[in-house]
Short mmCIF file of C-alpha atoms and ligand atoms in Angstrom, two decimals:
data_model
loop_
_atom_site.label_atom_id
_atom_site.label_comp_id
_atom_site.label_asym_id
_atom_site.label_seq_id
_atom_site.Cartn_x
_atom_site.Cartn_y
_atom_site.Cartn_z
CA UNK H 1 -36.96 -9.71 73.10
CA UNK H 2 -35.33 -10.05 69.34
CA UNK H 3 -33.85 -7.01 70.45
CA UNK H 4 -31.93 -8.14 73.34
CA UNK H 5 -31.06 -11.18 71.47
CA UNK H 6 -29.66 -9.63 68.54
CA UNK H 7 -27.63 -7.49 70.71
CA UNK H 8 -26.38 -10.30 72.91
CA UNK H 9 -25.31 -11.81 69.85
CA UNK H 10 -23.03 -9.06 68.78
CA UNK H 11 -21.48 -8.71 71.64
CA UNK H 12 -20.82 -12.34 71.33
CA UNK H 13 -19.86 -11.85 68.17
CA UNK H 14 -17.60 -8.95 68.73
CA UNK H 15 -15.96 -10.82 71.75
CA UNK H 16 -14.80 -13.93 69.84
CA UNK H 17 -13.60 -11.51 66.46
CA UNK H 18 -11.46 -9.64 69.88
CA UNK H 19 -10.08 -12.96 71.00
CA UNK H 20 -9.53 -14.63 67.25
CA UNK H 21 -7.51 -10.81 66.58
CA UNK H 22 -5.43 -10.76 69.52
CA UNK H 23 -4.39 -14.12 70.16
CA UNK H 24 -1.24 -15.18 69.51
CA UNK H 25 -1.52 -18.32 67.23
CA UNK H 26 1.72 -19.52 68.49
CA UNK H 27 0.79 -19.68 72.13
CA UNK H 28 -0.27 -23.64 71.57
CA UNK H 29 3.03 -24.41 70.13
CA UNK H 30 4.78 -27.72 71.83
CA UNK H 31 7.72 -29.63 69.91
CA UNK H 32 8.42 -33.26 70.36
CA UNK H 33 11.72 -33.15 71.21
CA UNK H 34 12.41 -36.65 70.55
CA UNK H 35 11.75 -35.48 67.00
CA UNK H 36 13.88 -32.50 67.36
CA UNK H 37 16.89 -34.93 68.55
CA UNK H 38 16.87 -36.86 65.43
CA UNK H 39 16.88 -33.35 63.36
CA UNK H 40 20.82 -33.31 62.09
CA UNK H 41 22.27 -30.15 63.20
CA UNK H 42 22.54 -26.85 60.74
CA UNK H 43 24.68 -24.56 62.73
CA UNK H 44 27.24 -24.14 60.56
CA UNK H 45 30.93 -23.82 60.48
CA UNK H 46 31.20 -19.90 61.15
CA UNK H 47 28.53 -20.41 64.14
CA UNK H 48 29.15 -18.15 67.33
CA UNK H 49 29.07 -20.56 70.42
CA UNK H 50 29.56 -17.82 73.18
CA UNK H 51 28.65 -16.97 76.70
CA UNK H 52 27.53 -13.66 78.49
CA UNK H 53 28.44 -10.94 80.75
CA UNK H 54 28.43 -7.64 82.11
CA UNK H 55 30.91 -5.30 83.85
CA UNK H 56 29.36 -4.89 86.63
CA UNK H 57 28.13 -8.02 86.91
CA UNK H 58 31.58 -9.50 87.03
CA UNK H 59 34.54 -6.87 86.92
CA UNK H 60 34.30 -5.76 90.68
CA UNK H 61 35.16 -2.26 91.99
CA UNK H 62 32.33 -0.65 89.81
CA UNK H 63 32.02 2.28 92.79
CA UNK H 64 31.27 4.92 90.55
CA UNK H 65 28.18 3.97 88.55
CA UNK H 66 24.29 3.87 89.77
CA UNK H 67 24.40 0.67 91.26
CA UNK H 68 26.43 1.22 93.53
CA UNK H 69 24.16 3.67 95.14
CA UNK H 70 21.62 1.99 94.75
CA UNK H 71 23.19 -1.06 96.72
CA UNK H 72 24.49 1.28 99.22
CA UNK H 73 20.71 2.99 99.82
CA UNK H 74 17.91 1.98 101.65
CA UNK H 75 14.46 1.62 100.40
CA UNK H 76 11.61 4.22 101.73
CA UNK H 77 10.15 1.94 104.48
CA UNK H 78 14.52 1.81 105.50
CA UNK H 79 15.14 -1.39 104.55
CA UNK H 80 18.19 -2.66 102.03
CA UNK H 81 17.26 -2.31 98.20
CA UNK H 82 18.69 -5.55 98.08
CA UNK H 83 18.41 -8.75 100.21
CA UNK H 84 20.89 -8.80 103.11
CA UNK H 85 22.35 -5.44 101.62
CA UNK H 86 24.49 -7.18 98.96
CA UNK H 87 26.74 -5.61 97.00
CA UNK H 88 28.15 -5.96 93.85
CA UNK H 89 31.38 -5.19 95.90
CA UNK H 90 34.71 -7.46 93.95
CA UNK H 91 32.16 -9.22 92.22
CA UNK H 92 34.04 -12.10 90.36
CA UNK H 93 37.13 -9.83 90.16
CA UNK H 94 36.79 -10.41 86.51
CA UNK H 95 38.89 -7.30 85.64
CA UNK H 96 41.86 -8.69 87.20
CA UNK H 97 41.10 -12.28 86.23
CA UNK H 98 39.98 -11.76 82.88
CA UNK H 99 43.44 -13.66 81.54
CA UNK H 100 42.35 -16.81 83.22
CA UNK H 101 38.67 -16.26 82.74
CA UNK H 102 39.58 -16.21 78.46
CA UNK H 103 41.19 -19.65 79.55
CA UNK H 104 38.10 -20.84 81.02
CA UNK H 105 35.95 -20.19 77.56
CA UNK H 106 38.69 -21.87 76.11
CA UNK H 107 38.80 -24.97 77.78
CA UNK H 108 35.22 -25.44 77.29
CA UNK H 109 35.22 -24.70 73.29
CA UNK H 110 33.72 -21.42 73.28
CA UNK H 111 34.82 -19.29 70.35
CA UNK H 112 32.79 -16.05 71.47
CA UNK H 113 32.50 -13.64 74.05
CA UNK H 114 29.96 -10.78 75.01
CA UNK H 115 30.93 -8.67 77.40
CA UNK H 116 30.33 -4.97 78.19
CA UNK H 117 32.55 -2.03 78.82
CA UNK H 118 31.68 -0.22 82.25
CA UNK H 119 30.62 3.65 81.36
CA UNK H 120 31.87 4.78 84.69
CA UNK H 121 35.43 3.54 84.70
CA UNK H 122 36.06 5.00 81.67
CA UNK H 123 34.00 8.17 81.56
CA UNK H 124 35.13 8.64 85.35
CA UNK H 125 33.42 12.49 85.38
CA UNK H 126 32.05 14.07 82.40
CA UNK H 127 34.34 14.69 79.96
CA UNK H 128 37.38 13.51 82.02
CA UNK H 129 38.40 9.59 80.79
CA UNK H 130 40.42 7.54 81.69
CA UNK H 131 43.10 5.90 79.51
CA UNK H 132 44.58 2.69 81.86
CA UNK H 133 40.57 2.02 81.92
CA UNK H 134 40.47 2.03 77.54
CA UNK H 135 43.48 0.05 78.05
CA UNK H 136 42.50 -2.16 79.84
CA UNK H 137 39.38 -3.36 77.40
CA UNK H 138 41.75 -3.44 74.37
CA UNK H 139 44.17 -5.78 76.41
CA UNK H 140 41.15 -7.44 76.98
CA UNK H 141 40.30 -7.94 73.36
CA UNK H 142 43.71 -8.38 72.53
CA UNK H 143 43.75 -11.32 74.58
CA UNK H 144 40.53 -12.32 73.77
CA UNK H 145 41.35 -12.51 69.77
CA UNK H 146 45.12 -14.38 70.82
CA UNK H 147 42.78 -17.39 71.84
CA UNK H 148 40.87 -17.57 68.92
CA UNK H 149 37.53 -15.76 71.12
CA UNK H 150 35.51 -13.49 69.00
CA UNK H 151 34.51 -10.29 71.20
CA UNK H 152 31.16 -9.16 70.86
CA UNK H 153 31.20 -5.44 73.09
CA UNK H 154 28.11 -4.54 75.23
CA UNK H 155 28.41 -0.49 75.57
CA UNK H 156 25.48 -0.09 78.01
CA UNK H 157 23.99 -2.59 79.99
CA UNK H 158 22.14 -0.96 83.00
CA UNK H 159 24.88 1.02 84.73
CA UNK H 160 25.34 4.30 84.70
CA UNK H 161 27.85 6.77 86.04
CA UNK H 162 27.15 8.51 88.76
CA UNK H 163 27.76 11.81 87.08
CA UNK H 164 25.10 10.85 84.28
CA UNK H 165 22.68 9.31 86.86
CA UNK H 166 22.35 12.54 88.53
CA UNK H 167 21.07 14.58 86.30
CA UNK H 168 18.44 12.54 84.85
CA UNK H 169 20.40 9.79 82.68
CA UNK H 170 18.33 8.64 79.93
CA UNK H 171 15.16 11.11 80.97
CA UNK H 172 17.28 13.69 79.43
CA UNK H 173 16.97 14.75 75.51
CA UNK H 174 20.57 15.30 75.49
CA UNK H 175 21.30 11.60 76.36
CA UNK H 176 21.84 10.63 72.90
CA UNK H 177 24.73 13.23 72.67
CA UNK H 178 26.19 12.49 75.84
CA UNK H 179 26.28 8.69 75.57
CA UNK H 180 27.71 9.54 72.24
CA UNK H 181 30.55 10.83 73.17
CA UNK H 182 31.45 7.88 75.38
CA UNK H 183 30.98 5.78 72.37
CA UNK H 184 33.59 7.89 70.43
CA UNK H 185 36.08 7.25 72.78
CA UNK H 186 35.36 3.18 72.84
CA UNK H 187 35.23 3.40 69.00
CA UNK H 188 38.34 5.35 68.39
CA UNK H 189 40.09 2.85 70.75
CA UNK H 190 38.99 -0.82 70.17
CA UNK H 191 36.85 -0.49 66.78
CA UNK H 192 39.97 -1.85 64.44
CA UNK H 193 39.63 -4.92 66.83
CA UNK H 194 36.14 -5.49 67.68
CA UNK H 195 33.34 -6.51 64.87
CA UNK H 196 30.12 -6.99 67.00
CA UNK H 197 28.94 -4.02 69.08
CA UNK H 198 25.48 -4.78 70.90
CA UNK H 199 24.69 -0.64 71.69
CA UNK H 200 22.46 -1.23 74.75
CA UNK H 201 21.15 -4.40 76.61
CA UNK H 202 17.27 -5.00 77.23
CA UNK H 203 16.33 -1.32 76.77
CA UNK H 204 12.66 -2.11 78.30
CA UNK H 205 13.76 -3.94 81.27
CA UNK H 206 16.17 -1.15 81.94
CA UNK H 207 13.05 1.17 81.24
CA UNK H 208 10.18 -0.89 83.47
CA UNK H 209 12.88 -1.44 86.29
CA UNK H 210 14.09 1.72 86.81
CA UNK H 211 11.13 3.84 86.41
CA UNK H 212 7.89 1.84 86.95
CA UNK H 213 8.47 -1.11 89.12
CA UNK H 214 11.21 0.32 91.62
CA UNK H 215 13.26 -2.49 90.90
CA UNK H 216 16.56 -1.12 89.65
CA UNK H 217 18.15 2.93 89.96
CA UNK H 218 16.39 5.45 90.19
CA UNK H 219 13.61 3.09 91.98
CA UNK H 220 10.47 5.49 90.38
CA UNK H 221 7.23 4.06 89.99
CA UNK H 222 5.99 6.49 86.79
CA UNK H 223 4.74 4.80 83.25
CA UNK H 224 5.14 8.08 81.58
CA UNK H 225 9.15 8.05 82.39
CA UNK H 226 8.93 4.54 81.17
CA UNK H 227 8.14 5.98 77.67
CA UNK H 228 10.39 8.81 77.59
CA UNK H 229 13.41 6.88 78.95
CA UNK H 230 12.75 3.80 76.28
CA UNK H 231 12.47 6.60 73.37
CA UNK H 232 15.99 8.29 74.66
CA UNK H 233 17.68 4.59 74.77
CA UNK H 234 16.86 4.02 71.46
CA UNK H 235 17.48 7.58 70.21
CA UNK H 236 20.88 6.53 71.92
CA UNK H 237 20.96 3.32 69.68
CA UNK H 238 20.82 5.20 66.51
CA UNK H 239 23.54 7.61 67.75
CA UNK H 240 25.85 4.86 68.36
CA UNK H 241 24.88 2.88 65.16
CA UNK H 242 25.73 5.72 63.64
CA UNK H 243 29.36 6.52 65.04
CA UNK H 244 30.60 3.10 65.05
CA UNK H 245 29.53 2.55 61.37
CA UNK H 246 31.61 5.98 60.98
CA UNK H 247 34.42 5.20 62.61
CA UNK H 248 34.43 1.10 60.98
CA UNK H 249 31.38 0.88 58.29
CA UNK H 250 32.14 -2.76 58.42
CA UNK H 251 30.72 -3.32 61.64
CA UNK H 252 28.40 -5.45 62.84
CA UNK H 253 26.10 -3.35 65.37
CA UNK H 254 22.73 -4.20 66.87
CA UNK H 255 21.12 -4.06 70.63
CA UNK H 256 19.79 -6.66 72.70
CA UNK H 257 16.45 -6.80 72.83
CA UNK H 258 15.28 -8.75 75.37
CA UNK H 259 12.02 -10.60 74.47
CA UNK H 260 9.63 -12.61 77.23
CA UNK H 261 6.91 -13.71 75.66
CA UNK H 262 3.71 -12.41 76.97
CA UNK H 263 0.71 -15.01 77.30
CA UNK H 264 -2.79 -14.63 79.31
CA UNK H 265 -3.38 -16.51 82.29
CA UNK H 266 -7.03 -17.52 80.69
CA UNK H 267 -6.91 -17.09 76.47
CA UNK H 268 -11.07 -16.88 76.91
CA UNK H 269 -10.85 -13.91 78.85
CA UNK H 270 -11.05 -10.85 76.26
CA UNK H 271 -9.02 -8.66 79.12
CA UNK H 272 -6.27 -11.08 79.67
CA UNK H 273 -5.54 -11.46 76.28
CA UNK H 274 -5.62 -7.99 74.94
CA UNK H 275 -3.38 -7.14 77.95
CA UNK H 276 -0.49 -9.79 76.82
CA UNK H 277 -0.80 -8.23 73.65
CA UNK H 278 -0.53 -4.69 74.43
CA UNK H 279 2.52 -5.77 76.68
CA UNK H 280 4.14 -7.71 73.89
CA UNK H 281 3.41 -4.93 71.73
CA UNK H 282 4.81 -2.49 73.32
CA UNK H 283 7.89 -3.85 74.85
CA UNK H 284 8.61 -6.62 71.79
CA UNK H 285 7.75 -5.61 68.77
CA UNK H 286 7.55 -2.23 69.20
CA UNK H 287 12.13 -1.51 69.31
CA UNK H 288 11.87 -4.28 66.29
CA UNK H 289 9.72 -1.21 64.05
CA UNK H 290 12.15 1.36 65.66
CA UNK H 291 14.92 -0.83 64.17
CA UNK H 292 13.35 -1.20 60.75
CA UNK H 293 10.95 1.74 60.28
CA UNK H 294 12.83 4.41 62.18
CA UNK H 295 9.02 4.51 64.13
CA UNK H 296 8.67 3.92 67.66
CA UNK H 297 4.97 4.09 69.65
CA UNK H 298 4.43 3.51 72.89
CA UNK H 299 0.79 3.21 74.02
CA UNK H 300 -0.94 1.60 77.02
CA UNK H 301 -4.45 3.84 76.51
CA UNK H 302 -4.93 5.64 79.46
CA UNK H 303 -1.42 5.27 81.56
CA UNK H 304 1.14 6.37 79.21
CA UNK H 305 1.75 7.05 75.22
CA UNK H 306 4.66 8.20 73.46
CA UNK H 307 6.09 8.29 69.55
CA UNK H 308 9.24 8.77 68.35
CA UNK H 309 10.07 8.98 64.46
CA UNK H 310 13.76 9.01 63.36
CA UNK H 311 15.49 10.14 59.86
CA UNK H 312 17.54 6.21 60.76
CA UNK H 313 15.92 3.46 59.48
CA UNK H 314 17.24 -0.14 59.17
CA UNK H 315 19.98 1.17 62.00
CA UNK H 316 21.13 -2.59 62.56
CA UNK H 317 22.88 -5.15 61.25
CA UNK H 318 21.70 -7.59 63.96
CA UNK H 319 19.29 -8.42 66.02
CA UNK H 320 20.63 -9.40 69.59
CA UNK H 321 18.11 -11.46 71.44
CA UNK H 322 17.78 -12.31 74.80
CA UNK H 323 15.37 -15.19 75.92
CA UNK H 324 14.02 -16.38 79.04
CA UNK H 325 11.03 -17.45 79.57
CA UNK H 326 7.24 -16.84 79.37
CA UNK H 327 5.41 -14.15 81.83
CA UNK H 328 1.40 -15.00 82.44
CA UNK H 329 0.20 -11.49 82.98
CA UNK H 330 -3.18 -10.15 83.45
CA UNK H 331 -5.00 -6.50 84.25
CA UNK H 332 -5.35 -6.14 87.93
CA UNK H 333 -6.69 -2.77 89.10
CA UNK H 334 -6.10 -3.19 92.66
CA UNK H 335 -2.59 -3.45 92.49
CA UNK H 336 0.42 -0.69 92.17
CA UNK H 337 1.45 -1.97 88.83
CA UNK H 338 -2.05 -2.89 87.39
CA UNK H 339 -0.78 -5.92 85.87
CA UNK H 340 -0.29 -9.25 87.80
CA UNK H 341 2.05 -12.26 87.19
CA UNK H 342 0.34 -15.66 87.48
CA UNK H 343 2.72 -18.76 87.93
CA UNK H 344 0.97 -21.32 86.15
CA UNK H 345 4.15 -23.83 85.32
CA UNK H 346 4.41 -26.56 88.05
CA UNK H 347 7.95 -26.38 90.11
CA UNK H 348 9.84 -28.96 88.22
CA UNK H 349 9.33 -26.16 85.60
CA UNK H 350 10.45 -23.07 87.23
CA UNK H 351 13.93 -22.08 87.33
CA UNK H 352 15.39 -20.22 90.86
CA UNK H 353 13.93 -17.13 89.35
CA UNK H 354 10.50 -18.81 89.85
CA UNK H 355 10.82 -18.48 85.74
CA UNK H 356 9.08 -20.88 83.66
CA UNK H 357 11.40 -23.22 81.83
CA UNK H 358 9.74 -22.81 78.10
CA UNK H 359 12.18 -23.68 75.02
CA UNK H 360 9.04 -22.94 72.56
CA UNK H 361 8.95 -19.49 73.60
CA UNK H 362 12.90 -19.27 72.14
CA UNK H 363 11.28 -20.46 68.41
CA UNK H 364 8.45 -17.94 69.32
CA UNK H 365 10.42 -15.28 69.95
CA UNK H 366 12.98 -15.66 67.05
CA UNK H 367 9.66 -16.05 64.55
CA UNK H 368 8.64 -12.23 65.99
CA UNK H 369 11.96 -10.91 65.38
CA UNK H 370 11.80 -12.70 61.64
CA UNK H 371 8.42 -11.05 61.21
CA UNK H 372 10.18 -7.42 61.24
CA UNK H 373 13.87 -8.60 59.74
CA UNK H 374 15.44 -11.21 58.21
CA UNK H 375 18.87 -9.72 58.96
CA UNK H 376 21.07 -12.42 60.94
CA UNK H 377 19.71 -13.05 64.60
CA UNK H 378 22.17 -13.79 67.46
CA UNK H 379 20.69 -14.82 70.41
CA UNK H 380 22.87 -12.60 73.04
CA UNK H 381 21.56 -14.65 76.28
CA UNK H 382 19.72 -17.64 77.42
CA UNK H 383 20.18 -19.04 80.48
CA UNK H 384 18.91 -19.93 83.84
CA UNK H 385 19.09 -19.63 87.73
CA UNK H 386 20.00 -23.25 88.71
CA UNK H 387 21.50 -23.08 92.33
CA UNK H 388 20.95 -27.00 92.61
CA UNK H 389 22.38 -28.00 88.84
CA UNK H 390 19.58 -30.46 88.10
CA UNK H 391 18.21 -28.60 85.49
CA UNK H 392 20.88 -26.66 83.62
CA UNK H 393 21.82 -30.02 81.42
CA UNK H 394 18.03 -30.06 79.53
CA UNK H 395 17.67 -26.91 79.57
CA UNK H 396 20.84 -26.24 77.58
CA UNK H 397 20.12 -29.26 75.51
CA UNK H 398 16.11 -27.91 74.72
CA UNK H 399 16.59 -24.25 73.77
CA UNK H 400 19.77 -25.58 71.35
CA UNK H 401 17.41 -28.14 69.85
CA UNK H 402 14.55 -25.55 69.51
CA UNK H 403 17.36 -23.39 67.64
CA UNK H 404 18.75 -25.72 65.51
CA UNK H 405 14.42 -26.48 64.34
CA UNK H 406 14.45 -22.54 63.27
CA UNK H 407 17.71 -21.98 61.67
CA UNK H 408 16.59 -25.54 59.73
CA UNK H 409 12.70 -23.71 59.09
CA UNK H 410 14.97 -20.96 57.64
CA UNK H 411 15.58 -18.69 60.36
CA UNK H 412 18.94 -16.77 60.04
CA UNK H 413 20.57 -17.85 63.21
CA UNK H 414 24.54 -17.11 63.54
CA UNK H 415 25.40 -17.70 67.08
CA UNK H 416 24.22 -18.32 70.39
CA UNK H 417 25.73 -16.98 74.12
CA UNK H 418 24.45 -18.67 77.12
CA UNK H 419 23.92 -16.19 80.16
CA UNK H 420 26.19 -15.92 81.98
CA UNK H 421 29.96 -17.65 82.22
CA UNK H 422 29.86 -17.74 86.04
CA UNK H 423 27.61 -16.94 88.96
CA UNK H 424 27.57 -13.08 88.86
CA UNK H 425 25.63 -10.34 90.84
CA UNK H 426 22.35 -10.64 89.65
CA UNK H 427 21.15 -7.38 90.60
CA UNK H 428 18.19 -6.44 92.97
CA UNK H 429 18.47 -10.36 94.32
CA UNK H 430 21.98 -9.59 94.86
CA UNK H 431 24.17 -12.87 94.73
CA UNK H 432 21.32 -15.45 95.52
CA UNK H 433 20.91 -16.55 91.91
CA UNK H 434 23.20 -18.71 90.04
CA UNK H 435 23.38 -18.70 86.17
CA UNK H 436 26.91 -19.98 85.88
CA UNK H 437 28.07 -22.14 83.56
CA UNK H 438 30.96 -21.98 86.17
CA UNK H 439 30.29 -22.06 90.23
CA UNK H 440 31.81 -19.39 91.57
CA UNK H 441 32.98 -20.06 95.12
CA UNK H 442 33.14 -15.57 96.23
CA UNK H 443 35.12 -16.09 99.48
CA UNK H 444 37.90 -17.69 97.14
CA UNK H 445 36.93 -16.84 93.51
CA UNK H 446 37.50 -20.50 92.35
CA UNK H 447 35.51 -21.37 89.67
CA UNK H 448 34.28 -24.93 88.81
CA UNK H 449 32.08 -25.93 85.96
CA UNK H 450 28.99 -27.44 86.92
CA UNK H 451 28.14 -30.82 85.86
CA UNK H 452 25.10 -29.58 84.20
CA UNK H 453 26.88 -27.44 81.60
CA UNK H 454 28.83 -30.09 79.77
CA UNK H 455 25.82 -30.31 78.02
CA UNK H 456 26.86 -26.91 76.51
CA UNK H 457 29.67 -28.92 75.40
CA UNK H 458 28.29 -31.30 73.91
CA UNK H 459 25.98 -29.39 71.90
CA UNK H 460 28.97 -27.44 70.79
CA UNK H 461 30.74 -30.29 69.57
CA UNK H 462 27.84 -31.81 67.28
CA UNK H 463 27.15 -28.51 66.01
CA UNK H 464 30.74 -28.25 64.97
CA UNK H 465 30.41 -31.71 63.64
O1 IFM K 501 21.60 -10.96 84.64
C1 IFM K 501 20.72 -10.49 83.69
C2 IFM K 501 21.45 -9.68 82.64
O2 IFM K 501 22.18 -8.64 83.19
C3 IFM K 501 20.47 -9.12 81.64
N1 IFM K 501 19.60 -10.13 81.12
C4 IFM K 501 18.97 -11.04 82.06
C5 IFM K 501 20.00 -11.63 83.00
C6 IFM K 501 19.33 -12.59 83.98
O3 IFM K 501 18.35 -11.96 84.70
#
């Protein structure tokens, strides 16, 4: 009997040590933000107030990149990858409208601008580029810099050209090399005008997309090309950190690491817990110690492990974050993916992406990044699906209260870009979701700024204050 008590009680003991190890003290954190309204606001003169984008997001005509085929293809039970078989197609027609887009940040006090540079329009077969496309990005810039709009460039950020795509894209341990090369070009032409360079967006939503929930090209369903593809992106980081600082050592290069914060469903359940951490392990602050250490491990024991060590270390000069929101996940062994989302945020809460609307995670997610670095922070998107505009306005308003609390609890925070400038193509739900800080009408292309975003403008102008 003392027997089966004493071992009772260390397992009891053993299962609270598990929970007080791998729960995230944080996850309790709630601000008052009548508090936080009061706080006077630290920006700072030199501040980045930007929005987002992405090539082929926005540009239109992007025919010669992954997505396209992928929006063109079927699924394997013949139905459209994505709803009514939308396609990127013109898009905003952002490539020819860029000159009147610029005005738009203008008019609206933006002094920033990330955008990214399509692969496939400029690399149009391997080895063959095209100049009127290089051209076209440094008019771009030009124009860009003639209204006082700092250009932050995006080099990858999801697509891929065809060419690439085909014969394995980042699966490939030449990828590094390859990408490289494309980078060369894009240095040689717009590096005397551009300082920030952000060398790939979200690396392990590009990885868990693509390769293990179906979601994005190539549509596979395999951890273990989850880990090799993440290790070749950032392989590919440290190759481009290391020709732009060639080419122009005074540049300001990072990636954009997008970081949801992970929580369990139920923080008493040993499981639930230890799976949000291995998730936020493993997709968070495992590319922060690539960044810093040069040392990259991926490990979910028993589906997929990988390592990567490089001779780079510290190969940033910025981290790029991208917040959204807070994912409740939890082992489930019945499903395909083995972990399960649980919506626990009532629906005055969620955004159109059925997201939770959670400011504290921003503050959450900058303290991980300061945990690793305290090299300046910019936080490359933050945004939200908002088809109705009742939300937009406080949401804006929270997340740049919540960063004004960290840069004043010492938090290097230089600028901010809200995702995106207009409605765009938001990938596998096609044109259904709205993130604009504009309302893009696509049968016309007028654009209209919603009500909900002068509250964007408003922050801007205290902060400038
Ligand atoms: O639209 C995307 C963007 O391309 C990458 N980050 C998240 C955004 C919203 O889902």
């Amino acid at each position: 009997m003392m027997v089966a008590i004493g071992i009772v009680m260390g397992l009891l003991a053993l299962y609270v040590v598990g929970l007080l190890w791998f729960t995230d003290r944080d996850a309790d954190l709630q601000f008052d933000f009548a508090e936080l309204r009061r706080t006077s606001f630290r920006f700072g003169k030199d501040f980045l107030w930007g929005s987002a984008t992405s090539a082929h997001q926005i540009e239109g005509n992007c025919f010669n990149n992954n997505w396209f085929q992928f929006e063109s293809a079927m699924d394997e039970q013949n139905r459209p990858r994505i709803p009514n078989h939308q396609k990127a197609g013109a898009a905003c027609d952002h490539w020819n409208r860029y000159e009147e887009d610029i005005q738009l940040m203008r008019s609206i006090g933006l002094n920033a601008y990330r955008f990214s540079v399509e692969w496939s329009k400029v690399e149009v077969e391997e080895g063959v580029f095209d100049d009127r496309a290089l051209a076209h990005y440094e008019q771009e810039v030009d124009e860009l810099r003639a209204n006082g709009i700092e250009p932050m460039v995006t080099l990858h950020h999801f697509t891929n050209p065809i060419w690439f795509e085909n014969r394995g894209a980042f699966l490939q341990d030449n990828s590094p090399a390859v990408f490289g090369r494309f980078i060369e070009k894009i240095v040689a032409r717009l590096g005397h005008k551009v300082r920030f360079w952000c060398t790939i967006n979200e690396p392990s939503v590009y990885a868990i997309n693509g390769y293990f929930r179906g979601e994005f090209p190539p549509a596979l369903k395999d951890p273990k090309k989850v880990a090799r593809v993440l290790r070749n992106l950032l392989r590919s980081h440290t190759e481009a950190y290391s020709i732009i600082k060639k080419f122009v050592p005074g540049a300001q290069v990072g990636l954009a690491l997008s970081v949801f914060i992970f929580d369990p469903p139920s923080r008493w359940n040993l499981i639930d817990v230890v799976t949000a951490h291995l998730i936020n392990k493993n997709f968070n602050g495992s590319i922060l110690r690539y960044l810093v250490e040069g040392k990259y491990e991926f490990s979910f024991p028993g589906v997929a492990s990988d390592s990567l060590e490089s001779t780079v270390r510290d190969s940033f000069d910025f981290v790029g974050l991208n917040y959204y929101t807070r994912f409740y996940e939890r082992l489930d062994l019945s499903g395909d993916d083995k972990i399960a989302g649980v919506i626990k945020a009532p629906p005055e809460k969620l955004t159109d992406m059925n997201w939770e609307i959670y400011p504290e995670g921003l503050y959450r997610a900058l303290k991980l990044v300061r945990e690793y670095t305290s090299k300046p922070i910019y936080v490359t998107e933050n945004g939200l699906a908002d088809d109705s505009d009742t939300k937009r306005a406080k949401f804006i308003e929270d997340h740049l209260l919540v960063l004004n609390k960290a840069i004043a609890d010492g938090i290097n925070v230089k600028g901010y870009f809200y995702w995106s400038l207009m409605d765009n193509f938001e990938w596998a739900y096609g044109y259904s979701k709205r993130f604009g800080l504009y309302h893009v009408d696509f049968t016309t292309q007028e654009r209209a700024l919603r009500k909900g975003s002068e509250a964007y403008l408003e922050m801007i102008r205290k902060g400038r204050e």
